[in-house]
Structure formats: structure tokens, C-alpha cells
PDB file of C-alpha atoms in Angstrom:
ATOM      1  CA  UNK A  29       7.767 -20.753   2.679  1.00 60.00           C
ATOM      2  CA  UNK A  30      10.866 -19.285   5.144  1.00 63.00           C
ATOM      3  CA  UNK A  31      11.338 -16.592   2.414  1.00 60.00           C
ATOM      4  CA  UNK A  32       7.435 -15.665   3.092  1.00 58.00           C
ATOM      5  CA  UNK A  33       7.795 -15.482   6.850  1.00 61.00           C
ATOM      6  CA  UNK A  34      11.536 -13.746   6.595  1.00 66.00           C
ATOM      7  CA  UNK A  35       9.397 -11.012   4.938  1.00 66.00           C
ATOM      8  CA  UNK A  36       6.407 -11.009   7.348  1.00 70.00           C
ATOM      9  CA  UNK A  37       8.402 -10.570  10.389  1.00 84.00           C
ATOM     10  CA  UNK A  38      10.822  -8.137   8.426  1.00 89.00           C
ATOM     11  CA  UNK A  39       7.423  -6.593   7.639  1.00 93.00           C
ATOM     12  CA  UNK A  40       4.437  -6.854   9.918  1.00 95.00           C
ATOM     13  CA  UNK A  41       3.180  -3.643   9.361  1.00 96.00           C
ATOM     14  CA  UNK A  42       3.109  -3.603   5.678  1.00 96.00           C
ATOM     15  CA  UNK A  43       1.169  -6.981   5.606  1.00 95.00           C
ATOM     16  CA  UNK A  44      -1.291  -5.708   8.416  1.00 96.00           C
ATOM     17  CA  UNK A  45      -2.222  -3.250   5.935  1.00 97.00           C
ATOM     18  CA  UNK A  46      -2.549  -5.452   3.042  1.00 97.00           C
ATOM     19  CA  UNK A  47      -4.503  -7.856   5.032  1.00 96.00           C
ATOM     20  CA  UNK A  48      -6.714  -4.837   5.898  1.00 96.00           C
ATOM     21  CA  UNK A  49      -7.306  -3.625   2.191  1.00 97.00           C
ATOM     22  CA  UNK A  50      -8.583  -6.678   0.922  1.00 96.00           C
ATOM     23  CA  UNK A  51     -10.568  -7.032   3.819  1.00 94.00           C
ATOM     24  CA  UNK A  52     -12.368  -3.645   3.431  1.00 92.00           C
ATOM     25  CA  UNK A  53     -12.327  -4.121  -0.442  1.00 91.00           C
ATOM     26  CA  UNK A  54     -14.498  -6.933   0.010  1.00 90.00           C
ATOM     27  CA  UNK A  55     -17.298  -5.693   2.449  1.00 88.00           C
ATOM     28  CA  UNK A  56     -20.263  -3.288   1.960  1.00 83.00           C
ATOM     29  CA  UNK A  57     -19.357   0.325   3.383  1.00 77.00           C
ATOM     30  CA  UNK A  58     -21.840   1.684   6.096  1.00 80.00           C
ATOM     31  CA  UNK A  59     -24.212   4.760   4.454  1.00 83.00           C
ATOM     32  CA  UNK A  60     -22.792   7.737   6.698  1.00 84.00           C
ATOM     33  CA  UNK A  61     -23.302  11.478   5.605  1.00 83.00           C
ATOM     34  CA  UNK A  62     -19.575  11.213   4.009  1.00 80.00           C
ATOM     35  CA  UNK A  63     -21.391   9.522   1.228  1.00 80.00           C
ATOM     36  CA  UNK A  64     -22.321  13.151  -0.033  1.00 83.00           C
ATOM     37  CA  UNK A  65     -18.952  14.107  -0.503  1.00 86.00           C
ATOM     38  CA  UNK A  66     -17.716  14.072  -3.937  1.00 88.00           C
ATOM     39  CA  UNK A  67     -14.991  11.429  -4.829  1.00 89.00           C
ATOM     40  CA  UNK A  68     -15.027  10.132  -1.263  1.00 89.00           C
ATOM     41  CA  UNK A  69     -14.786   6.822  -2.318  1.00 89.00           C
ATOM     42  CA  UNK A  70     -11.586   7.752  -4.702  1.00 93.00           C
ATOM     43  CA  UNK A  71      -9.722   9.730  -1.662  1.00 94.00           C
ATOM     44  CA  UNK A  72     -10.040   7.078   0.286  1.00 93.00           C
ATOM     45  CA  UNK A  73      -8.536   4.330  -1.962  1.00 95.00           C
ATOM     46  CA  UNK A  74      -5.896   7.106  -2.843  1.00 97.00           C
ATOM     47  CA  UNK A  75      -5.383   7.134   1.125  1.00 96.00           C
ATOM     48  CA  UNK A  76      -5.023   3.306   1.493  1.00 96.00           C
ATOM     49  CA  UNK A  77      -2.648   2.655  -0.811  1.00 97.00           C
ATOM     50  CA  UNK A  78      -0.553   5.929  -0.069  1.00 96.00           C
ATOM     51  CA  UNK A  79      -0.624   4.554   3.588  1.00 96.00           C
ATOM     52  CA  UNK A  80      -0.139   1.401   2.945  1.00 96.00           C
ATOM     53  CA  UNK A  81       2.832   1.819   0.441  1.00 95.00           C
ATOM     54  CA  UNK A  82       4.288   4.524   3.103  1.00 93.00           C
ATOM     55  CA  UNK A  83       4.195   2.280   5.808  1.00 94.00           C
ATOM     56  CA  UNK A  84       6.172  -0.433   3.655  1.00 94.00           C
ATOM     57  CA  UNK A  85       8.852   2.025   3.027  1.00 91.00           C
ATOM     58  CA  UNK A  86       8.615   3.388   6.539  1.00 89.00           C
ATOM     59  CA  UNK A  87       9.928  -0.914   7.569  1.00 91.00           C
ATOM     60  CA  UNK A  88      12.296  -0.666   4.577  1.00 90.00           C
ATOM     61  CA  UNK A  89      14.055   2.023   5.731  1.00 85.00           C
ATOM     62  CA  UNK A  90      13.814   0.726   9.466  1.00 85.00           C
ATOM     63  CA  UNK A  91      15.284  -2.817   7.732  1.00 88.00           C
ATOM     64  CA  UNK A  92      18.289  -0.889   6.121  1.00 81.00           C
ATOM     65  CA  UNK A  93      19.189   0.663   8.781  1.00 76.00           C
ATOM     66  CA  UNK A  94      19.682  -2.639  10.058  1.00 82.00           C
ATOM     67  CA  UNK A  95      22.161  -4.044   6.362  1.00 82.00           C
ATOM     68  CA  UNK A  96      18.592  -5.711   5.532  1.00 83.00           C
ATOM     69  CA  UNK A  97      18.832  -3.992   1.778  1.00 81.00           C
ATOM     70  CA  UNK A  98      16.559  -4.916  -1.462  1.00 83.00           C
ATOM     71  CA  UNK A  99      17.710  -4.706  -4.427  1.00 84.00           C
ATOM     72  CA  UNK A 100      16.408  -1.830  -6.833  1.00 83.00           C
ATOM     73  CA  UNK A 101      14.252  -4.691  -8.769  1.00 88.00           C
ATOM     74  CA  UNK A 102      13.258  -6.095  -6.210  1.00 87.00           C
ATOM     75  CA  UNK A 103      11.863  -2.409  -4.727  1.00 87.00           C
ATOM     76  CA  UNK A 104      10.169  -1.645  -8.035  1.00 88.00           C
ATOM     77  CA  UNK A 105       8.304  -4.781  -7.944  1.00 90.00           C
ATOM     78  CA  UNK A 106       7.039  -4.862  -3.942  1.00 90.00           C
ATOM     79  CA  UNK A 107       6.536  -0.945  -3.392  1.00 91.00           C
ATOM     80  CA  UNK A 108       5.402  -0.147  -7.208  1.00 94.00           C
ATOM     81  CA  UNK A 109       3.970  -2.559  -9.439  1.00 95.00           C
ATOM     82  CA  UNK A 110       2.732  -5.726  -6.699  1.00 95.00           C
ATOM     83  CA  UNK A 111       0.153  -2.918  -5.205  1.00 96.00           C
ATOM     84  CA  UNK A 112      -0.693  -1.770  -8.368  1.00 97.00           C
ATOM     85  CA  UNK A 113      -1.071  -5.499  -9.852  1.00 97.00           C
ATOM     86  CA  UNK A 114      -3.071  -6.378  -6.574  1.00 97.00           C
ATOM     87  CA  UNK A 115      -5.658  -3.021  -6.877  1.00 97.00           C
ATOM     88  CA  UNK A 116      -6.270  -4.404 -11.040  1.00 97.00           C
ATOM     89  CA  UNK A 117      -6.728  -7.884  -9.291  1.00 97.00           C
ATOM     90  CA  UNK A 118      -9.091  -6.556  -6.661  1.00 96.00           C
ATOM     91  CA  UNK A 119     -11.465  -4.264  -8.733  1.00 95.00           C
ATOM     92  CA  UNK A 120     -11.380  -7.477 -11.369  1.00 95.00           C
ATOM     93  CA  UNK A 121     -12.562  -9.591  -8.186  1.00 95.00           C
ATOM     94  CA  UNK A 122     -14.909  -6.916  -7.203  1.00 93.00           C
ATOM     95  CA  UNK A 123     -16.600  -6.555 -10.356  1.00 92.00           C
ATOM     96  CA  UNK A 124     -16.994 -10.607 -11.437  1.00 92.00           C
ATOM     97  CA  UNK A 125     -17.204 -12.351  -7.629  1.00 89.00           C
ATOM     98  CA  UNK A 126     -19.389 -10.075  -5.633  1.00 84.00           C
ATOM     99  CA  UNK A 127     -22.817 -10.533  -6.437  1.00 82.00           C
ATOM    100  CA  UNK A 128     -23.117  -7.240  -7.578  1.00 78.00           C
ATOM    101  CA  UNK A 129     -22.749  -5.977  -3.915  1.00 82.00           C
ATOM    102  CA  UNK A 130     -19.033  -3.960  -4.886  1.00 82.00           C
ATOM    103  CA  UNK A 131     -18.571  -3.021  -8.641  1.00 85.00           C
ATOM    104  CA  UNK A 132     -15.107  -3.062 -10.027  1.00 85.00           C
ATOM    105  CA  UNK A 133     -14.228   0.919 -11.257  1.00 90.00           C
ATOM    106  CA  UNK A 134     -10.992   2.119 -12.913  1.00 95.00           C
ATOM    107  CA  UNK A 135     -11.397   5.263 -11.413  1.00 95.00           C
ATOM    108  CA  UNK A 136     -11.116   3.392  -8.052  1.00 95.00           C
ATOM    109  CA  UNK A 137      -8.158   1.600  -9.477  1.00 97.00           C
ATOM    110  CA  UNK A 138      -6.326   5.079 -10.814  1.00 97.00           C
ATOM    111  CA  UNK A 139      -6.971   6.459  -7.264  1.00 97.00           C
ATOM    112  CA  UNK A 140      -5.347   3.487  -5.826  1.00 97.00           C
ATOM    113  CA  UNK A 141      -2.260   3.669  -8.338  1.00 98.00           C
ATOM    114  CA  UNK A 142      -2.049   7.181  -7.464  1.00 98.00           C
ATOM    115  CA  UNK A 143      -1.918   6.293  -4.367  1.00 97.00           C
ATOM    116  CA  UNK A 144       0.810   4.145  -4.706  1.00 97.00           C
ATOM    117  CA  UNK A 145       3.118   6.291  -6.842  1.00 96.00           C
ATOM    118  CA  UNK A 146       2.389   9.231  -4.187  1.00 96.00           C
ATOM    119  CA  UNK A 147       3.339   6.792  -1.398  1.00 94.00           C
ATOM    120  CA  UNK A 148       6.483   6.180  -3.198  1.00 93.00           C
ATOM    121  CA  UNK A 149       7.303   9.480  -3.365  1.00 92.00           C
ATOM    122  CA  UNK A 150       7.021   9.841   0.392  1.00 89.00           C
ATOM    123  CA  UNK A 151       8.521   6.940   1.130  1.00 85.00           C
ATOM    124  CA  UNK A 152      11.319   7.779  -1.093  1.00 86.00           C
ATOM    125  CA  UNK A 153      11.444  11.302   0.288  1.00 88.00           C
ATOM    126  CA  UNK A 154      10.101  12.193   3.495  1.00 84.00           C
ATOM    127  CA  UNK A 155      10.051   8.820   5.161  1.00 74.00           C
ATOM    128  CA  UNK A 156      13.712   8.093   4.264  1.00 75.00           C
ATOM    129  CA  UNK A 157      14.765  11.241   6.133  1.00 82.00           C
ATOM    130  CA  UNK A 158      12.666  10.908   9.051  1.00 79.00           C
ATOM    131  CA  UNK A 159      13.820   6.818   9.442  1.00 72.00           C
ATOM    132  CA  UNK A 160      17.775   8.330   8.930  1.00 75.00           C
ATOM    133  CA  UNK A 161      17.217  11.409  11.903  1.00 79.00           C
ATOM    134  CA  UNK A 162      15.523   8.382  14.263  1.00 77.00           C
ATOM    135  CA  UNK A 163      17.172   4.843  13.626  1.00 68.00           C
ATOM    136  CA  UNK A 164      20.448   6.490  13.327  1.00 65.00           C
ATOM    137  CA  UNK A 165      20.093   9.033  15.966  1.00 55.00           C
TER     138      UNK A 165
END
């Protein structure tokens, strides 16, 4: 249990934002004229799991700036495959537990992996550099 708050208050943000995905993954979208747009619905998983796994790396970086390091394991599992593993989980949820009111998709679940991987790359990338130029500056 001291592990699990060690890594909230290491990393608020992150958390906020998974809080805030199974939150949203779990109510009934408003109708709004963005419903005509095609794949709406797959940019914006794509966009909360990018953001959500950018953000992570965004605290990462902030943490080892600060000797706070993870191990490369330990990186692969929390920014890769526990997002991943939690979208499967979620559309699984979404399909059996709803009521029919949310269906679980794949496609929704390949957006939100792609999501993932491309908030990896940023993190990995463009993140890194911009945490180096400001917690180092």
C-alpha cells in the first residue's frame, strides 16, 4: 500500500488521467454535431491515451531529474503494456457490463494502443528534451 501512494504522489498527473479515462469510458457521450465526423470516436481514444501516456512520461522525466529512475522493465510495463492491458480490459468491460449502453470495439482498442505507442514515442522523444532544457535549466 506505501508503494501505491509513493507512485501517486510521484505521479498525480498520470493517475488524474487514468482516473479520467475510465470515467469517460464508462458514460454515454452527449450527441453534438462532431458525431458526423468520421472516426471521431477513434481520434479521440487515440488522443487519450497519447495524452495520457505523454503526461506519464512528462512526471518520469520530471522524477529523474530528481535520481527517482525506473528500471527499463519496469518502463515497458507502466508506459507500454499496463495502458494497453487496461484499454483490452475496458472495451471487455464495455462490451459485457454496460447494458448495451457502450459496446466494446477493437477498433477503439487499436486507436487506444496507437495511442499509447505514439505517446511513447513523444515521451521518449520530444518530452525528454523539453523536461532536460526546463528541470535542468
Amino acid at each position: 500500500m506505501k508503494k501505491i501512494l509513493k507512485v501517486g504522489t510521484m505521479y498525480p498527473l498520470t493517475i488524474l488521467c487514468v482516473l479520467a479515462i475510465w470515467v469517460l469510458c464508462f458514460c454515454m457521450p452527449p450527441k453534438t454535431q462532431l458525431d458526423d465526423v468520421p472516426f471521431i470516436d477513434k481520434w479521440a481514444h487515440l488522443l487519450m491515451y497519447g495524452g495520457t501516456t505523454s503526461v506519464f512520461w512528462w512526471e518520469y522525466w520530471r522524477q529523474k531529474s530528481k535520481g527517482k529512475m525506473l528500471s527499463r522493465v519496469t518502463l515497458l510495463w507502466v508506459a507500454v503494456l499496463v495502458p494497453i492491458l487496461m484499454s483490452g480490459l475496458i472495451e471487455i468491460l464495455q462490451a459485457t457490463c454496460t447494458g448495451g449502453r457502450r459496446s466494446g470495439d477493437i477498433l477503439d482498442f487499436v486507436a487506444n494502443s496507437l495511442g499509447v505507442l505514439l505517446g511513447w514515442l513523444l515521451g521518449t522523444t520530444v518530452v525528454r528534451w523539453l523536461a532536460s532544457k526546463i528541470f535542468h535549466a
